[in-house]
Amino acid sequence: MLRDITIGQYYPADSMIHKLDPRTKLMATLVYILSLFVFRNVAGFAAVTLWLALVIWLSKVPFGYMVKGLKAIVIILLITVVFNLFLTPGETLVSFWKLRITEEGLKNAAFMTVRLIYLILGSSILTLTTTPNQLTDGLEKSLKPLNKIHVPVHEIAMMMSIALRFIPILIEETDKIMKAQLARGADFESGNLVKKAKSMVPLLVPLFISAFRRANDLALAMEARCYHGGEGRTKMKPLRYKRVDLIVYLAVAGYFVAVILLRRFL
Amino acid sequence: MSIILDKVNYVYSEKTAYEIHALKDVSLKIGDGEFIGIIGHTGSGKSTLIQHLNGLVRASSGGIYYNGQDIDDDDYNRKELRSKVGLVFQYPEHQLFETTVFADVCFGPKNQGLSRKQSELKAFTALRSVGLPEDLWYRSPFELSGGQKRRAAIAGVLAMEPEVLILDEPTAGLDPKGRDEILGLVAGLHKERHMTVILVSHSMEDVAKYVGRLIVMNRGSVMYDGTPAEVFAHYQELEEVGLAAPQVTYLMHELRGRGIPANGTATTLEEAKQSILQAFSTKCK
Amino acid sequence: MNFIEARKLVHEYIRRDEEDNVESILTALDGVDLDVKQGEFVAVLGHNGSGKSTLAKHLNVLLAPGGGTLWVDGKDAEDADNLWAIRQSTGMVFQNPDNQIIASVVEEDVAFGPENIGVPTAEILKRVEKSLKSVGMIQYREHSPNRLSGGQKQRVAIAGVMAMEPKCIVLDEPTAMLDPNGRREVLEAVEQLNREKGVTVILITHYMEEVTNADRVYVMDNGKVVMQGTPRAIFSQVDTLKSYRLDVPQITLLAYELRKAGLAVPEGILTRQELVEALCRLY
């Protein structure tokens, strides 16, 4: 059930992408996403495709594994296609009943689908090649400047990594409570929406109580191990840029410039 | 009443990298009024096994028959099965959710489609039979102590008046007195109401003391099935799979090894005591 | 001075209603005296609700004394300036293995404590390796804690405490949620740390079998220390223990019953071997 969701789960492999500093990967992903909304012609599309193919190849994550993640967004994709296909004004190609497909619509639908697929593929490379802890470390360090305007960056990062640790535990717990209530004759499936919502109470109340109990225990355990916020903390594996990170930064910059130029001049 | 398992297999996450064969060709017959203990270390398949008995988990292959009826038949009423085969999970107090203990115990009977009055009557009887003091019935379940919460949760299952009661490590996390109280309660239900009871436990001493039949699970298969004395006679094999016999069983074997004619099949304190005293008295004569 | 010295320690849980009026007072600790020497292995026994967990939380200043005095490692627990120093010198392991592991990778969790107290990076790596080795979990350093067994998780938690290089570990029912194999693993790890590294151990439990190797045993009931002495001295008082809702290991109980039935078995038998020897001598 819930356990089967694989989208964006870390895939251990020994690749150059895996070894990059998470900050580099965050920045590169951001630039890549921007580039998806910059290109608007076939030449731009080709450049983006090449870049994506290169990164996937470098990451050593099997392509089939990545595509599995797309299953989750099939519905969104279909909606996008339908909307773009039928609702874009322009020169009519085919028409039946009240619907008509325009040339612009066709083009829009194609580009939007490609953009969405590329968006999911590109950003899943980030999560597939970076452990949750590296990711939060990277975010914490990248967002550090926000500390000056009193954004609790360390606390947010700590919360994220704790959430990542406890999500699987809570999923398992949900499963257990659900079974326990089923054994008492509970029914989570039949009935209308109101009845269904009501039937969730025996599941949600114990789940919340357990989550609070865990939070309480965890807070005690953290305090017992001298946790007192981000101040004066050291790191076992502090983030350090290597030469390869610099090269990647340059490559990303080059790629972005190329995409912009292709939009302008082709 | 009888439950028959015929070559039951269960496979988790079939055809993926995480595939686990949790049950392998398990065949069992559970008769009316038996008191059965199931032992096995974590991951031996014992939790999966008991979830098959009330239809919470469906077997990958093989048949399960309750009173001769195949519970995997499409028109079989599995919801009714769940109220006939009551399952008390590990740490059952984690399932309490109502504002009062009494209301929580009513949850099961209400799900059976009983009227409010009938449900309350059943809750009343169930709370009585677990021996929870009446002044606690209308408190929030979260104000109760650990042992009391557990009784309340067991009452929640008993209120459905099951024919079979399955308990998954009902004493986990309780102190010795709390443990004895819960086991005493379970033994009482078996004795007075002739309920079929299945007790999953990690404590060899406990199962030896209470159950009439012992099933040992190992790696998804039934390793031994017999009386505690028969099963614990295999104490060396049990050790090889990370289990053990009660301390007194070892003691008896060691005494025999040193020439004292103690009874090697003793599994409880009382049996051991009688056998040692007898050995000493025959010698004096 | 002893490593831990508590004199007439009191702690009350006060429950208030919405208007801040006192609804009820529960005295969890009622004048507890406790002395633990450096390097000792001390066990605290008691049924649920006897006050033993409250006592444990004081030793690490997760709770402040409500009365009496408590000195840990020569520092007054009431002085807020000593808070972090005491928490570093007496580490704590809790009951639920899941709720005390913070990180999603074993070695990162072990590093959490040293990171908090500002240990330099190179030193953290050394400490993590050393403490994972000391509990036999080094081969799991890059694993996710979710796939470990209960006993393994508890050993990771112990390693996490060891990495802070404490002088003392307080374990609050560390085996209550484990199966017999997990229980054995954890106990062996703890006993080994005590024996080989000289770490002071305070083990809080309600399993009597776990305290047979302790130097001294305290028994608590109703917030008070009601018995103390060597395991042998404590275990020879079977009736008294039963009155405090505790039970005695099966072998000790059998020896006691045989004695009552007239066999001249000595008092306070702790192990199977002792009973076998005793019976063979009599036979």
Short mmCIF file of N, CA and C in Angstrom, two decimals, chain B residues 18 41-42 91 143 172-181 202-203 205 242-243 246-248 250-251 254-255 258-261 267-270 272-273 276-277 279-280 283, chain C residues 15 46-49 95 147 173 176-181 183-184 206-208 242 245-247 249-251 253-254 257-258 261-263 272-273 275-277 279-280 282-283:
data_model
loop_
_atom_site.label_atom_id
_atom_site.label_comp_id
_atom_site.label_asym_id
_atom_site.label_seq_id
_atom_site.Cartn_x
_atom_site.Cartn_y
_atom_site.Cartn_z
N TYR B 18 12.18 -7.18 -2.21
CA TYR B 18 11.97 -7.36 -0.78
C TYR B 18 11.11 -8.58 -0.46
N HIS B 41 11.01 -16.75 17.42
CA HIS B 41 11.60 -15.43 17.61
C HIS B 41 11.04 -14.44 16.60
N THR B 42 11.41 -13.16 16.74
CA THR B 42 10.89 -12.11 15.88
C THR B 42 11.18 -12.47 14.42
N TYR B 91 0.61 -4.56 22.38
CA TYR B 91 0.33 -3.21 22.90
C TYR B 91 -1.08 -2.75 22.48
N GLU B 143 -6.08 8.02 31.18
CA GLU B 143 -5.74 8.28 32.58
C GLU B 143 -5.37 7.00 33.30
N ALA B 172 3.74 -7.90 27.06
CA ALA B 172 4.92 -7.10 26.71
C ALA B 172 4.89 -5.76 27.46
N GLY B 173 5.99 -5.42 28.07
CA GLY B 173 6.13 -4.11 28.73
C GLY B 173 5.46 -4.00 30.09
N LEU B 174 4.80 -5.06 30.56
CA LEU B 174 4.17 -4.99 31.88
C LEU B 174 5.16 -5.46 32.94
N ASP B 175 4.95 -5.05 34.19
CA ASP B 175 5.82 -5.55 35.25
C ASP B 175 5.32 -6.93 35.69
N PRO B 176 6.12 -7.64 36.52
CA PRO B 176 5.79 -9.04 36.83
C PRO B 176 4.37 -9.23 37.35
N LYS B 177 3.94 -8.35 38.23
CA LYS B 177 2.59 -8.50 38.79
C LYS B 177 1.55 -8.31 37.68
N GLY B 178 1.74 -7.27 36.87
CA GLY B 178 0.82 -7.01 35.77
C GLY B 178 0.77 -8.19 34.82
N ARG B 179 1.95 -8.79 34.58
CA ARG B 179 2.05 -9.94 33.69
C ARG B 179 1.22 -11.10 34.25
N ASP B 180 1.41 -11.40 35.54
CA ASP B 180 0.69 -12.51 36.15
C ASP B 180 -0.82 -12.27 36.12
N GLU B 181 -1.20 -11.01 36.31
CA GLU B 181 -2.63 -10.71 36.32
C GLU B 181 -3.26 -10.97 34.95
N HIS B 202 6.90 -14.76 24.24
CA HIS B 202 8.34 -14.94 24.18
C HIS B 202 8.84 -15.68 25.41
N SER B 203 7.96 -15.81 26.38
CA SER B 203 8.41 -16.37 27.64
C SER B 203 8.10 -17.86 27.73
N GLU B 205 8.75 -19.81 30.17
CA GLU B 205 8.21 -20.12 31.50
C GLU B 205 6.69 -19.93 31.50
N GLY B 242 17.80 -20.26 18.18
CA GLY B 242 17.72 -19.03 18.97
C GLY B 242 16.60 -19.01 19.98
N LEU B 243 16.02 -20.17 20.27
CA LEU B 243 15.00 -20.23 21.32
C LEU B 243 15.57 -21.02 22.50
N PRO B 246 12.36 -23.64 29.27
CA PRO B 246 12.34 -22.99 30.58
C PRO B 246 13.59 -23.38 31.38
N GLN B 247 14.01 -22.50 32.26
CA GLN B 247 15.20 -22.74 33.08
C GLN B 247 15.14 -24.08 33.80
N VAL B 248 13.95 -24.44 34.34
CA VAL B 248 13.88 -25.67 35.13
C VAL B 248 14.16 -26.91 34.27
N TYR B 250 16.31 -27.20 31.86
CA TYR B 250 17.77 -27.35 31.83
C TYR B 250 18.28 -27.92 33.15
N LEU B 251 17.72 -27.39 34.22
CA LEU B 251 18.14 -27.82 35.55
C LEU B 251 17.94 -29.32 35.70
N GLU B 254 20.47 -31.24 33.82
CA GLU B 254 21.79 -31.19 34.46
C GLU B 254 21.84 -32.09 35.69
N LEU B 255 20.73 -32.11 36.42
CA LEU B 255 20.69 -32.97 37.61
C LEU B 255 20.80 -34.44 37.21
N ARG B 258 24.15 -35.45 36.57
CA ARG B 258 24.98 -35.65 37.76
C ARG B 258 24.48 -36.81 38.62
N GLY B 259 23.58 -37.60 38.07
CA GLY B 259 23.18 -38.81 38.77
C GLY B 259 21.97 -38.68 39.69
N ILE B 260 21.29 -37.54 39.64
CA ILE B 260 20.07 -37.42 40.43
C ILE B 260 18.89 -37.76 39.52
N PRO B 261 18.06 -38.72 39.86
CA PRO B 261 16.99 -39.14 38.95
C PRO B 261 15.83 -38.15 38.89
N THR B 267 8.54 -29.06 33.04
CA THR B 267 8.69 -27.75 32.40
C THR B 267 8.23 -26.62 33.30
N THR B 268 7.57 -26.94 34.39
CA THR B 268 7.13 -25.86 35.28
C THR B 268 7.79 -26.02 36.63
N LEU B 269 7.74 -24.94 37.39
CA LEU B 269 8.34 -24.91 38.71
C LEU B 269 7.77 -26.00 39.60
N GLU B 270 6.46 -26.13 39.55
CA GLU B 270 5.77 -27.11 40.40
C GLU B 270 6.23 -28.53 40.07
N ALA B 272 8.97 -29.44 38.63
CA ALA B 272 10.38 -29.61 38.99
C ALA B 272 10.51 -29.86 40.49
N LYS B 273 9.78 -29.08 41.24
CA LYS B 273 9.85 -29.20 42.69
C LYS B 273 9.44 -30.60 43.12
N ILE B 276 12.08 -33.23 42.18
CA ILE B 276 13.31 -33.20 43.00
C ILE B 276 13.02 -33.76 44.39
N LEU B 277 11.89 -33.32 44.94
CA LEU B 277 11.56 -33.81 46.29
C LEU B 277 11.40 -35.32 46.28
N ALA B 279 12.83 -37.43 44.20
CA ALA B 279 14.15 -38.05 44.04
C ALA B 279 14.85 -38.14 45.40
N PHE B 280 14.74 -37.06 46.17
CA PHE B 280 15.40 -37.05 47.47
C PHE B 280 14.75 -38.04 48.44
N LYS B 283 15.57 -41.66 47.79
CA LYS B 283 16.94 -41.98 48.16
C LYS B 283 17.03 -42.24 49.66
N ARG C 15 -0.68 18.18 39.27
CA ARG C 15 -1.65 18.36 38.19
C ARG C 15 -2.55 19.53 38.52
N GLY C 46 11.92 -2.16 40.41
CA GLY C 46 10.67 -1.66 40.94
C GLY C 46 9.59 -1.91 39.92
N HIS C 47 8.34 -2.03 40.38
CA HIS C 47 7.26 -2.24 39.42
C HIS C 47 6.95 -0.92 38.72
N ASN C 48 6.07 -0.99 37.71
CA ASN C 48 5.71 0.23 36.98
C ASN C 48 5.05 1.21 37.95
N GLY C 49 5.51 2.46 37.93
CA GLY C 49 4.91 3.45 38.81
C GLY C 49 5.56 3.49 40.18
N GLN C 95 13.56 3.54 27.01
CA GLN C 95 12.89 2.27 26.79
C GLN C 95 12.60 1.97 25.31
N ARG C 147 15.57 -0.85 9.56
CA ARG C 147 15.64 -2.27 9.23
C ARG C 147 16.39 -3.08 10.29
N GLU C 173 14.86 1.00 31.69
CA GLU C 173 14.15 -0.16 31.11
C GLU C 173 14.51 -0.38 29.64
N ALA C 176 12.67 -3.54 28.01
CA ALA C 176 11.24 -3.82 28.23
C ALA C 176 10.50 -4.14 26.94
N MET C 177 10.96 -3.60 25.81
CA MET C 177 10.22 -3.81 24.57
C MET C 177 10.90 -4.82 23.65
N LEU C 178 11.89 -5.56 24.18
CA LEU C 178 12.65 -6.45 23.31
C LEU C 178 12.29 -7.92 23.54
N ASP C 179 12.62 -8.75 22.54
CA ASP C 179 12.43 -10.19 22.73
C ASP C 179 13.66 -10.74 23.48
N PRO C 180 13.59 -12.01 23.91
CA PRO C 180 14.68 -12.53 24.74
C PRO C 180 16.06 -12.38 24.10
N ASN C 181 16.16 -12.59 22.79
CA ASN C 181 17.48 -12.44 22.17
C ASN C 181 17.97 -11.01 22.21
N ARG C 183 17.13 -8.80 24.37
CA ARG C 183 17.42 -8.49 25.75
C ARG C 183 18.84 -8.93 26.10
N ARG C 184 19.17 -10.14 25.66
CA ARG C 184 20.50 -10.68 25.94
C ARG C 184 21.58 -9.82 25.29
N HIS C 206 12.55 -4.08 35.42
CA HIS C 206 11.75 -4.92 36.30
C HIS C 206 11.99 -6.40 36.03
N TYR C 207 13.01 -6.70 35.23
CA TYR C 207 13.38 -8.10 35.04
C TYR C 207 14.47 -8.47 36.03
N MET C 208 14.11 -9.34 36.96
CA MET C 208 15.07 -9.71 37.98
C MET C 208 16.29 -10.44 37.41
N LYS C 242 8.09 -10.23 46.64
CA LYS C 242 6.75 -10.43 46.10
C LYS C 242 5.80 -9.35 46.59
N ARG C 245 5.51 -6.35 44.41
CA ARG C 245 5.05 -6.63 43.05
C ARG C 245 6.18 -7.07 42.12
N LEU C 246 7.25 -7.62 42.68
CA LEU C 246 8.33 -8.10 41.82
C LEU C 246 8.34 -9.61 41.89
N ASP C 247 8.97 -10.25 40.90
CA ASP C 247 9.12 -11.68 41.09
C ASP C 247 10.57 -12.07 40.97
N PRO C 249 13.70 -14.79 39.75
CA PRO C 249 13.98 -15.74 38.67
C PRO C 249 13.55 -17.15 39.07
N GLN C 250 13.14 -17.90 38.05
CA GLN C 250 12.56 -19.22 38.31
C GLN C 250 13.46 -20.10 39.17
N ILE C 251 14.78 -20.06 38.91
CA ILE C 251 15.71 -20.92 39.65
C ILE C 251 15.75 -20.51 41.13
N LEU C 253 13.46 -19.04 42.74
CA LEU C 253 12.18 -19.37 43.32
C LEU C 253 12.10 -20.87 43.64
N LEU C 254 12.63 -21.68 42.74
CA LEU C 254 12.62 -23.13 42.95
C LEU C 254 13.44 -23.47 44.19
N GLU C 257 11.50 -22.63 47.18
CA GLU C 257 10.42 -23.57 47.43
C GLU C 257 10.96 -24.87 48.02
N LEU C 258 12.10 -25.32 47.47
CA LEU C 258 12.70 -26.57 47.97
C LEU C 258 13.12 -26.41 49.43
N ALA C 261 10.29 -26.68 51.58
CA ALA C 261 9.81 -28.05 51.68
C ALA C 261 10.74 -28.92 52.52
N GLY C 262 11.82 -28.31 53.00
CA GLY C 262 12.65 -29.05 53.93
C GLY C 262 14.04 -29.42 53.46
N LEU C 263 14.38 -29.15 52.19
CA LEU C 263 15.74 -29.44 51.73
C LEU C 263 16.66 -28.32 52.21
N ARG C 272 21.57 -21.37 37.81
CA ARG C 272 21.28 -22.78 37.68
C ARG C 272 22.43 -23.62 38.23
N GLN C 273 23.66 -23.20 37.87
CA GLN C 273 24.84 -23.96 38.31
C GLN C 273 24.87 -24.05 39.84
N LEU C 275 22.45 -23.99 41.91
CA LEU C 275 21.44 -24.90 42.43
C LEU C 275 21.84 -26.35 42.18
N VAL C 276 22.39 -26.61 40.99
CA VAL C 276 22.83 -27.98 40.67
C VAL C 276 23.88 -28.41 41.70
N GLU C 277 24.86 -27.54 41.94
CA GLU C 277 25.92 -27.88 42.90
C GLU C 277 25.33 -28.14 44.29
N LEU C 279 22.33 -29.02 45.13
CA LEU C 279 21.54 -30.26 45.22
C LEU C 279 22.44 -31.49 45.20
N CYS C 280 23.49 -31.43 44.39
CA CYS C 280 24.40 -32.58 44.31
C CYS C 280 25.11 -32.79 45.65
N LEU C 282 23.86 -32.17 48.48
CA LEU C 282 22.90 -32.73 49.43
C LEU C 282 22.57 -34.19 49.14
N TYR C 283 22.69 -34.56 47.89
CA TYR C 283 22.18 -35.87 47.47
C TYR C 283 23.05 -37.00 47.98
#
